[in-house]
C-alpha cells in the first residue's frame, strides 16, 4: 500500500470513493474460533528481500568507512579504540526491532495510535482470519490505527501493522482483510526488516554526503562572491578530490548514484509480491476492488490538479517514475487477474 504521507487537504485531494461493497461482515471466516495451525517458518526471505540487502550493501560499506575515519580521529585525539564506534553502530540495528523502540517509531514517526476498543473489536477477528489462512501467529504483530482520511495501511519495523481510520470505517471486512493480508505479506516476505536495516546502516553515509553538499554550496557561494578565478580554482580542486576519492574507493561513489533507482525498482517488485500474497490467501477480488478505488481517486485528484494549474499534463517525469516505490495501479490490477 502507499507509503505514509502527511494529511492532505480534502478539498484538493478527496478521499477515494470506495465502490458499493457487501455489508461490513462479508468476510468468510473459515477458521472461526477453533484451533489454529501455524507453519514452521513464520517469516521468509524472498528474492526481493535478497535484492534489497545486496543493493543496500554499498551504502553500508560507505557508512562503515565514514565511521572508521571518525573513529581514527577519536583514537588519535582522545585515545578511544577505533573499533568501538563501528561496533556500536553495527549492534544498534538490533534495537530497531526491540518492542519499546518499535512503539516509539509507531507513535512519533508514523503518527499511529493504539486501536480504541470498538476499533480493536472490528480488527481483531479480521486479523485472526488473515493470519490463520497464512499459518502465522497473529499475536506476533501489533495492530495500530492512524487518524487519517486517506485509504492507507502500513507494515513497519518488525511487528507493526497499521491501517488508517478511513480504511477502518469505509472498507468492508473482506476489503479490510485484503489490505491487512497485503501488509502481512511484506512482513512474512522479509521486505520490511531488510528495508529498515538498509536505511539505518546507510544513514551515516547519507548524512556525510549532505554535509559535504552543504559545505560545497557555501564554498561555491563564497568563491563566486570573491571572483571568477576563485570559483574556477575551487571547481578544479573539487574535481581533483573527486577523482582521487573514486580511485581510492574503487568507484564506490558512482555505484551509490545508481542504487536509489535500483532500490525503488526492487520496492515495486515487493509490492507486487505482497499483492500476490493477499491473493493466494483468497483476497484477490477484494484487493482488486480497493486498488480500483484508489486508482479512481488518484485519477480524479490528477484532473483537479491539472484544472487548478491550468495545464494539460502534470504527470511525473521519467526520473520520478523510476524513483516510485509503488507500481502503477493498472500494473497491479493486471497482475491480480489470474486470482480473480
CSV table of C-alpha atoms in Angstrom, one decimal:
chain,number,residue,atom,x,y,z
A,1,UNK,CA,0.0,0.0,0.0
A,2,UNK,CA,1.2,3.6,-0.4
A,3,UNK,CA,3.8,5.0,2.0
A,4,UNK,CA,2.8,7.2,5.0
A,5,UNK,CA,2.1,10.8,4.0
A,6,UNK,CA,1.1,13.9,5.7
A,7,UNK,CA,-2.6,14.6,6.0
A,8,UNK,CA,-3.8,16.3,2.8
A,9,UNK,CA,-6.4,19.0,2.2
A,10,UNK,CA,-9.6,17.0,1.5
A,11,UNK,CA,-10.8,19.8,-0.9
A,12,UNK,CA,-7.7,19.3,-3.1
A,13,UNK,CA,-7.3,15.5,-2.8
A,14,UNK,CA,-10.7,14.0,-1.7
A,15,UNK,CA,-10.5,10.6,-0.2
A,16,UNK,CA,-11.2,7.7,-2.5
A,17,UNK,CA,-14.8,6.7,-3.1
A,18,UNK,CA,-15.0,3.0,-2.3
A,19,UNK,CA,-17.4,1.3,-4.7
A,20,UNK,CA,-20.5,-0.3,-3.2
A,21,UNK,CA,-19.5,-3.4,-1.3
A,22,UNK,CA,-21.2,-6.2,0.6
A,23,UNK,CA,-22.1,-5.5,4.2
A,24,UNK,CA,-19.3,-4.9,6.7
A,25,UNK,CA,-19.5,-8.5,7.8
A,26,UNK,CA,-18.9,-10.1,4.4
A,27,UNK,CA,-15.7,-11.9,5.3
A,28,UNK,CA,-15.7,-15.7,5.0
A,29,UNK,CA,-14.4,-16.7,8.5
A,30,UNK,CA,-13.2,-20.1,7.6
A,31,UNK,CA,-11.3,-20.7,10.8
A,32,UNK,CA,-13.9,-19.4,13.2
A,33,UNK,CA,-12.7,-19.7,16.8
A,34,UNK,CA,-11.3,-23.2,16.5
A,35,UNK,CA,-7.7,-24.4,16.8
A,36,UNK,CA,-5.2,-22.8,14.5
A,37,UNK,CA,-2.3,-24.5,12.8
A,38,UNK,CA,0.9,-22.4,12.3
A,39,UNK,CA,3.6,-23.1,9.7
A,40,UNK,CA,7.0,-24.0,10.9
A,41,UNK,CA,8.5,-20.9,9.3
A,42,UNK,CA,6.7,-17.7,10.3
A,43,UNK,CA,8.9,-15.5,8.1
A,44,UNK,CA,10.7,-16.0,4.9
A,45,UNK,CA,13.3,-14.4,2.7
A,46,UNK,CA,12.2,-13.9,-0.9
A,47,UNK,CA,14.1,-12.7,-3.9
A,48,UNK,CA,13.1,-9.1,-3.4
A,49,UNK,CA,14.4,-9.1,0.1
A,50,UNK,CA,17.8,-10.5,-1.0
A,51,UNK,CA,17.9,-7.9,-3.7
A,52,UNK,CA,17.3,-5.1,-1.2
A,53,UNK,CA,20.1,-6.4,1.0
A,54,UNK,CA,22.5,-6.5,-1.9
A,55,UNK,CA,21.6,-3.0,-3.1
A,56,UNK,CA,22.0,-1.5,0.4
A,57,UNK,CA,25.4,-3.1,0.8
A,58,UNK,CA,27.4,-0.2,-0.9
A,59,UNK,CA,25.7,2.4,1.3
A,60,UNK,CA,26.5,0.3,4.4
A,61,UNK,CA,30.2,0.0,3.3
A,62,UNK,CA,30.3,3.7,2.8
A,63,UNK,CA,28.9,4.4,6.2
A,64,UNK,CA,31.4,2.0,7.7
A,65,UNK,CA,34.3,3.8,6.0
A,66,UNK,CA,32.9,7.2,7.4
A,67,UNK,CA,32.7,5.8,10.9
A,68,UNK,CA,36.2,4.3,10.7
A,69,UNK,CA,37.6,7.7,9.7
A,70,UNK,CA,35.8,9.3,12.6
A,71,UNK,CA,37.0,6.6,14.9
A,72,UNK,CA,40.5,7.2,13.8
A,73,UNK,CA,40.3,10.8,14.8
A,74,UNK,CA,38.8,9.9,18.2
A,75,UNK,CA,41.6,7.4,18.7
A,76,UNK,CA,44.2,10.0,17.9
A,77,UNK,CA,42.7,12.8,20.0
A,78,UNK,CA,41.0,11.0,22.9
A,79,UNK,CA,42.5,7.6,22.9
A,80,UNK,CA,39.2,5.9,22.2
A,81,UNK,CA,39.8,2.5,20.5
A,82,UNK,CA,38.9,2.8,16.8
A,83,UNK,CA,36.7,-0.3,16.8
A,84,UNK,CA,34.2,0.9,19.4
A,85,UNK,CA,32.1,3.3,17.3
A,86,UNK,CA,31.7,0.9,14.3
A,87,UNK,CA,30.8,-1.9,16.7
A,88,UNK,CA,28.2,0.1,18.5
A,89,UNK,CA,26.7,1.2,15.1
A,90,UNK,CA,26.5,-2.4,13.9
A,91,UNK,CA,24.8,-3.6,17.1
A,92,UNK,CA,22.4,-0.7,17.1
A,93,UNK,CA,20.4,-2.3,14.3
A,94,UNK,CA,19.1,-4.9,16.7
A,95,UNK,CA,17.5,-2.2,18.8
A,96,UNK,CA,15.3,-1.2,15.9
A,97,UNK,CA,13.3,-4.4,16.4
A,98,UNK,CA,13.0,-4.0,20.2
A,99,UNK,CA,9.4,-3.6,21.2
A,100,UNK,CA,9.7,-0.3,23.1
A,101,UNK,CA,11.7,1.2,20.1
A,102,UNK,CA,9.0,0.0,17.7
A,103,UNK,CA,6.4,1.6,19.9
A,104,UNK,CA,8.3,4.9,19.8
A,105,UNK,CA,8.6,4.7,16.0
A,106,UNK,CA,4.9,3.9,15.6
A,107,UNK,CA,3.8,6.8,17.8
A,108,UNK,CA,6.2,9.5,16.9
A,109,UNK,CA,7.4,8.7,13.4
A,110,UNK,CA,4.4,7.1,11.8
A,111,UNK,CA,1.9,9.0,14.0
A,112,UNK,CA,0.0,5.8,14.8
A,113,UNK,CA,-2.3,5.2,17.7
A,114,UNK,CA,-3.4,2.1,19.6
A,115,UNK,CA,-6.9,0.9,18.4
A,116,UNK,CA,-9.8,2.1,20.5
A,117,UNK,CA,-12.0,-0.7,22.0
A,118,UNK,CA,-14.5,-0.6,19.2
A,119,UNK,CA,-11.8,-0.4,16.6
A,120,UNK,CA,-10.0,-3.4,18.1
A,121,UNK,CA,-13.2,-5.3,18.2
A,122,UNK,CA,-13.5,-4.9,14.4
A,123,UNK,CA,-9.9,-5.5,13.6
A,124,UNK,CA,-9.2,-8.5,15.9
A,125,UNK,CA,-11.4,-11.1,14.2
A,126,UNK,CA,-10.4,-10.0,10.7
A,127,UNK,CA,-6.7,-10.1,11.6
A,128,UNK,CA,-7.2,-13.5,13.2
A,129,UNK,CA,-8.7,-14.9,10.0
A,130,UNK,CA,-6.0,-13.4,7.8
A,131,UNK,CA,-3.1,-14.8,9.9
A,132,UNK,CA,-4.9,-18.1,10.3
A,133,UNK,CA,-5.1,-18.5,6.5
A,134,UNK,CA,-1.4,-17.7,6.3
A,135,UNK,CA,-0.5,-20.1,9.1
A,136,UNK,CA,1.0,-17.2,11.1
A,137,UNK,CA,0.7,-16.4,14.7
A,138,UNK,CA,-1.1,-13.1,14.7
A,139,UNK,CA,-0.1,-12.3,18.3
A,140,UNK,CA,3.4,-11.7,17.0
A,141,UNK,CA,2.3,-8.4,15.5
A,142,UNK,CA,0.9,-5.2,16.9
A,143,UNK,CA,-2.2,-3.5,15.3
A,144,UNK,CA,-2.2,0.3,15.1
A,145,UNK,CA,-4.5,2.9,13.7
A,146,UNK,CA,-3.7,6.3,12.0
A,147,UNK,CA,-6.2,9.1,12.4
A,148,UNK,CA,-6.2,10.0,8.7
A,149,UNK,CA,-8.7,10.5,5.9
A,150,UNK,CA,-6.5,8.6,3.4
A,151,UNK,CA,-7.1,5.0,2.4
A,152,UNK,CA,-3.8,3.5,3.5
A,153,UNK,CA,-2.1,0.8,5.5
A,154,UNK,CA,1.4,0.2,6.8
A,155,UNK,CA,3.9,-2.6,7.6
A,156,UNK,CA,6.8,-1.2,9.6
A,157,UNK,CA,9.8,-2.3,11.7
A,158,UNK,CA,9.4,-6.0,12.8
A,159,UNK,CA,5.9,-6.2,14.2
A,160,UNK,CA,3.9,-3.1,13.2
A,161,UNK,CA,0.7,-3.4,11.1
A,162,UNK,CA,-1.3,-0.2,10.8
A,163,UNK,CA,-4.4,1.0,9.0
A,164,UNK,CA,-6.0,4.4,8.6
A,165,UNK,CA,-9.3,5.2,10.3
A,166,UNK,CA,-10.7,5.9,6.9
A,167,UNK,CA,-10.0,2.4,5.8
A,168,UNK,CA,-11.4,1.0,9.0
A,169,UNK,CA,-14.6,3.0,8.7
A,170,UNK,CA,-15.2,2.6,4.9
A,171,UNK,CA,-13.9,-0.8,3.8
A,172,UNK,CA,-15.9,-3.9,4.1
A,173,UNK,CA,-14.5,-6.7,6.3
A,174,UNK,CA,-13.4,-8.6,3.2
A,175,UNK,CA,-11.6,-5.5,1.7
A,176,UNK,CA,-10.0,-4.7,5.1
A,177,UNK,CA,-8.8,-8.3,5.3
A,178,UNK,CA,-7.2,-7.9,1.8
A,179,UNK,CA,-5.4,-4.8,2.9
A,180,UNK,CA,-4.1,-6.5,6.1
A,181,UNK,CA,-3.1,-9.6,4.1
A,182,UNK,CA,-1.0,-7.4,1.8
A,183,UNK,CA,0.8,-5.8,4.7
A,184,UNK,CA,1.3,-9.3,6.3
A,185,UNK,CA,2.9,-10.3,3.0
A,186,UNK,CA,5.5,-7.6,3.5
A,187,UNK,CA,6.4,-9.0,6.9
A,188,UNK,CA,6.4,-12.6,6.0
A,189,UNK,CA,8.4,-11.9,2.9
A,190,UNK,CA,11.1,-10.0,4.8
A,191,UNK,CA,10.6,-6.8,2.9
A,192,UNK,CA,10.1,-4.6,6.0
A,193,UNK,CA,13.1,-5.6,8.1
A,194,UNK,CA,15.5,-5.6,5.2
A,195,UNK,CA,14.5,-2.1,4.1
A,196,UNK,CA,14.6,-0.8,7.7
A,197,UNK,CA,18.1,-2.2,8.3
A,198,UNK,CA,19.3,-1.0,4.9
A,199,UNK,CA,18.1,2.6,5.5
A,200,UNK,CA,19.6,2.6,9.0
A,201,UNK,CA,23.0,1.3,8.1
A,202,UNK,CA,23.2,3.7,5.1
A,203,UNK,CA,22.3,6.7,7.3
A,204,UNK,CA,25.9,7.8,8.3
A,205,UNK,CA,27.0,7.8,4.7
A,206,UNK,CA,23.9,9.8,3.6
A,207,UNK,CA,24.4,12.4,6.4
A,208,UNK,CA,28.0,12.8,5.5
A,209,UNK,CA,27.1,13.3,1.8
A,210,UNK,CA,24.6,16.0,2.8
A,211,UNK,CA,27.2,17.8,4.9
A,212,UNK,CA,29.6,17.7,2.0
A,213,UNK,CA,27.0,19.1,-0.4
A,214,UNK,CA,26.1,21.9,2.0
A,215,UNK,CA,29.8,22.8,2.6
A,216,UNK,CA,30.4,22.8,-1.2
A,217,UNK,CA,27.4,25.0,-1.8
A,218,UNK,CA,28.7,27.5,0.8
A,219,UNK,CA,32.2,27.4,-0.7
A,220,UNK,CA,30.8,28.0,-4.2
A,221,UNK,CA,28.7,30.9,-3.0
A,222,UNK,CA,31.8,32.4,-1.3
A,223,UNK,CA,34.0,31.8,-4.3
A,224,UNK,CA,31.5,33.3,-6.7
A,225,UNK,CA,31.2,36.4,-4.4
A,226,UNK,CA,35.0,36.8,-4.4
A,227,UNK,CA,35.9,36.4,-8.1
A,228,UNK,CA,35.6,34.1,-11.1
A,229,UNK,CA,39.2,33.0,-10.6
A,230,UNK,CA,38.4,31.7,-7.1
A,231,UNK,CA,35.4,29.8,-8.5
A,232,UNK,CA,37.5,28.2,-11.2
A,233,UNK,CA,40.1,27.2,-8.6
A,234,UNK,CA,37.5,25.7,-6.3
A,235,UNK,CA,36.0,23.7,-9.1
A,236,UNK,CA,39.5,22.4,-10.1
A,237,UNK,CA,40.3,21.4,-6.6
A,238,UNK,CA,36.9,19.7,-6.1
A,239,UNK,CA,37.5,17.7,-9.3
A,240,UNK,CA,40.9,16.5,-8.2
A,241,UNK,CA,39.4,15.4,-4.8
A,242,UNK,CA,36.5,13.6,-6.5
A,243,UNK,CA,38.9,11.7,-8.9
A,244,UNK,CA,41.2,10.8,-6.0
A,245,UNK,CA,38.2,9.6,-3.9
A,246,UNK,CA,36.9,7.5,-6.8
A,247,UNK,CA,40.3,5.9,-7.3
A,248,UNK,CA,40.8,5.1,-3.6
A,249,UNK,CA,37.3,3.7,-3.1
A,250,UNK,CA,37.3,1.8,-6.4
A,251,UNK,CA,34.4,3.7,-7.9
A,252,UNK,CA,32.0,3.1,-4.9
A,253,UNK,CA,30.5,6.6,-5.0
A,254,UNK,CA,29.4,6.1,-8.6
A,255,UNK,CA,27.6,2.9,-7.5
A,256,UNK,CA,25.8,5.0,-4.9
A,257,UNK,CA,24.4,7.3,-7.6
A,258,UNK,CA,22.6,4.3,-9.2
A,259,UNK,CA,21.4,2.3,-6.2
A,260,UNK,CA,18.4,4.5,-5.3
A,261,UNK,CA,16.8,3.8,-8.6
A,262,UNK,CA,17.5,0.1,-8.3
A,263,UNK,CA,16.2,0.0,-4.7
A,264,UNK,CA,13.0,1.7,-5.9
A,265,UNK,CA,12.6,-0.9,-8.6
A,266,UNK,CA,13.0,-3.7,-6.1
A,267,UNK,CA,10.5,-2.0,-3.9
A,268,UNK,CA,7.9,-2.0,-6.7
A,269,UNK,CA,8.6,-5.7,-7.1
A,270,UNK,CA,8.0,-6.2,-3.3
A,271,UNK,CA,4.6,-4.5,-3.7
A,272,UNK,CA,3.6,-7.0,-6.4
A,273,UNK,CA,4.7,-9.8,-4.2
A,274,UNK,CA,2.6,-8.6,-1.3
A,275,UNK,CA,-0.4,-8.3,-3.6
A,276,UNK,CA,0.2,-11.9,-4.6
A,277,UNK,CA,0.4,-13.0,-1.0
A,278,UNK,CA,-3.0,-11.4,-0.3
A,279,UNK,CA,-4.5,-13.0,-3.5
A,280,UNK,CA,-3.2,-16.5,-2.6
A,281,UNK,CA,-4.9,-16.3,0.8
A,282,UNK,CA,-8.2,-15.8,-1.1
A,283,UNK,CA,-8.5,-12.0,-1.0
A,284,UNK,CA,-7.6,-11.2,-4.7
A,285,UNK,CA,-11.1,-9.9,-5.6
A,286,UNK,CA,-11.3,-7.7,-2.5
A,287,UNK,CA,-7.8,-6.3,-3.0
A,288,UNK,CA,-8.6,-5.5,-6.7
A,289,UNK,CA,-11.7,-3.5,-5.6
A,290,UNK,CA,-9.6,-1.5,-3.2
A,291,UNK,CA,-6.9,-0.8,-5.8
A,292,UNK,CA,-9.6,0.2,-8.3
A,293,UNK,CA,-11.0,2.7,-5.8
A,294,UNK,CA,-7.6,4.1,-5.1
A,295,UNK,CA,-6.8,4.4,-8.8
A,296,UNK,CA,-10.0,6.3,-9.4
A,297,UNK,CA,-9.3,8.6,-6.6
A,298,UNK,CA,-5.8,9.3,-7.9
A,299,UNK,CA,-7.2,10.0,-11.4
A,300,UNK,CA,-9.7,12.5,-10.0
A,301,UNK,CA,-7.0,14.2,-8.0
A,302,UNK,CA,-4.8,14.5,-11.1
A,303,UNK,CA,-7.7,16.0,-13.1
A,304,UNK,CA,-8.3,18.5,-10.3
A,305,UNK,CA,-4.6,19.4,-10.1
A,306,UNK,CA,-4.4,20.0,-13.8
A,307,UNK,CA,-7.5,22.1,-13.7
A,308,UNK,CA,-6.2,24.2,-10.8
A,309,UNK,CA,-2.8,24.6,-12.5
A,310,UNK,CA,-4.3,25.4,-15.9
A,311,UNK,CA,-2.1,22.8,-17.6
A,312,UNK,CA,-2.9,19.7,-19.7
A,313,UNK,CA,-0.4,17.4,-18.2
A,314,UNK,CA,1.0,17.1,-14.6
A,315,UNK,CA,2.3,13.6,-14.9
A,316,UNK,CA,5.6,12.8,-13.1
A,317,UNK,CA,8.8,12.9,-15.2
A,318,UNK,CA,10.8,9.9,-16.3
A,319,UNK,CA,13.2,10.0,-13.3
A,320,UNK,CA,10.3,10.5,-10.9
A,321,UNK,CA,8.7,7.3,-12.3
A,322,UNK,CA,12.0,5.5,-11.8
A,323,UNK,CA,12.1,6.6,-8.2
A,324,UNK,CA,8.5,5.5,-7.5
A,325,UNK,CA,8.3,2.9,-4.7
A,326,UNK,CA,4.9,1.5,-5.9
A,327,UNK,CA,3.9,0.2,-9.3
A,328,UNK,CA,1.0,2.0,-11.0
A,329,UNK,CA,-2.4,0.7,-10.3
A,330,UNK,CA,-3.1,-0.7,-13.8
A,331,UNK,CA,0.0,-2.9,-13.4
A,332,UNK,CA,-1.1,-4.1,-10.0
A,333,UNK,CA,-4.6,-4.9,-11.2
A,334,UNK,CA,-3.2,-6.7,-14.3
A,335,UNK,CA,-1.1,-8.9,-12.0
A,336,UNK,CA,-4.1,-9.8,-9.9
A,337,UNK,CA,-6.2,-11.1,-12.9
A,338,UNK,CA,-5.1,-14.8,-12.5
A,339,UNK,CA,-6.6,-14.7,-9.0
A,340,UNK,CA,-9.9,-13.2,-9.9
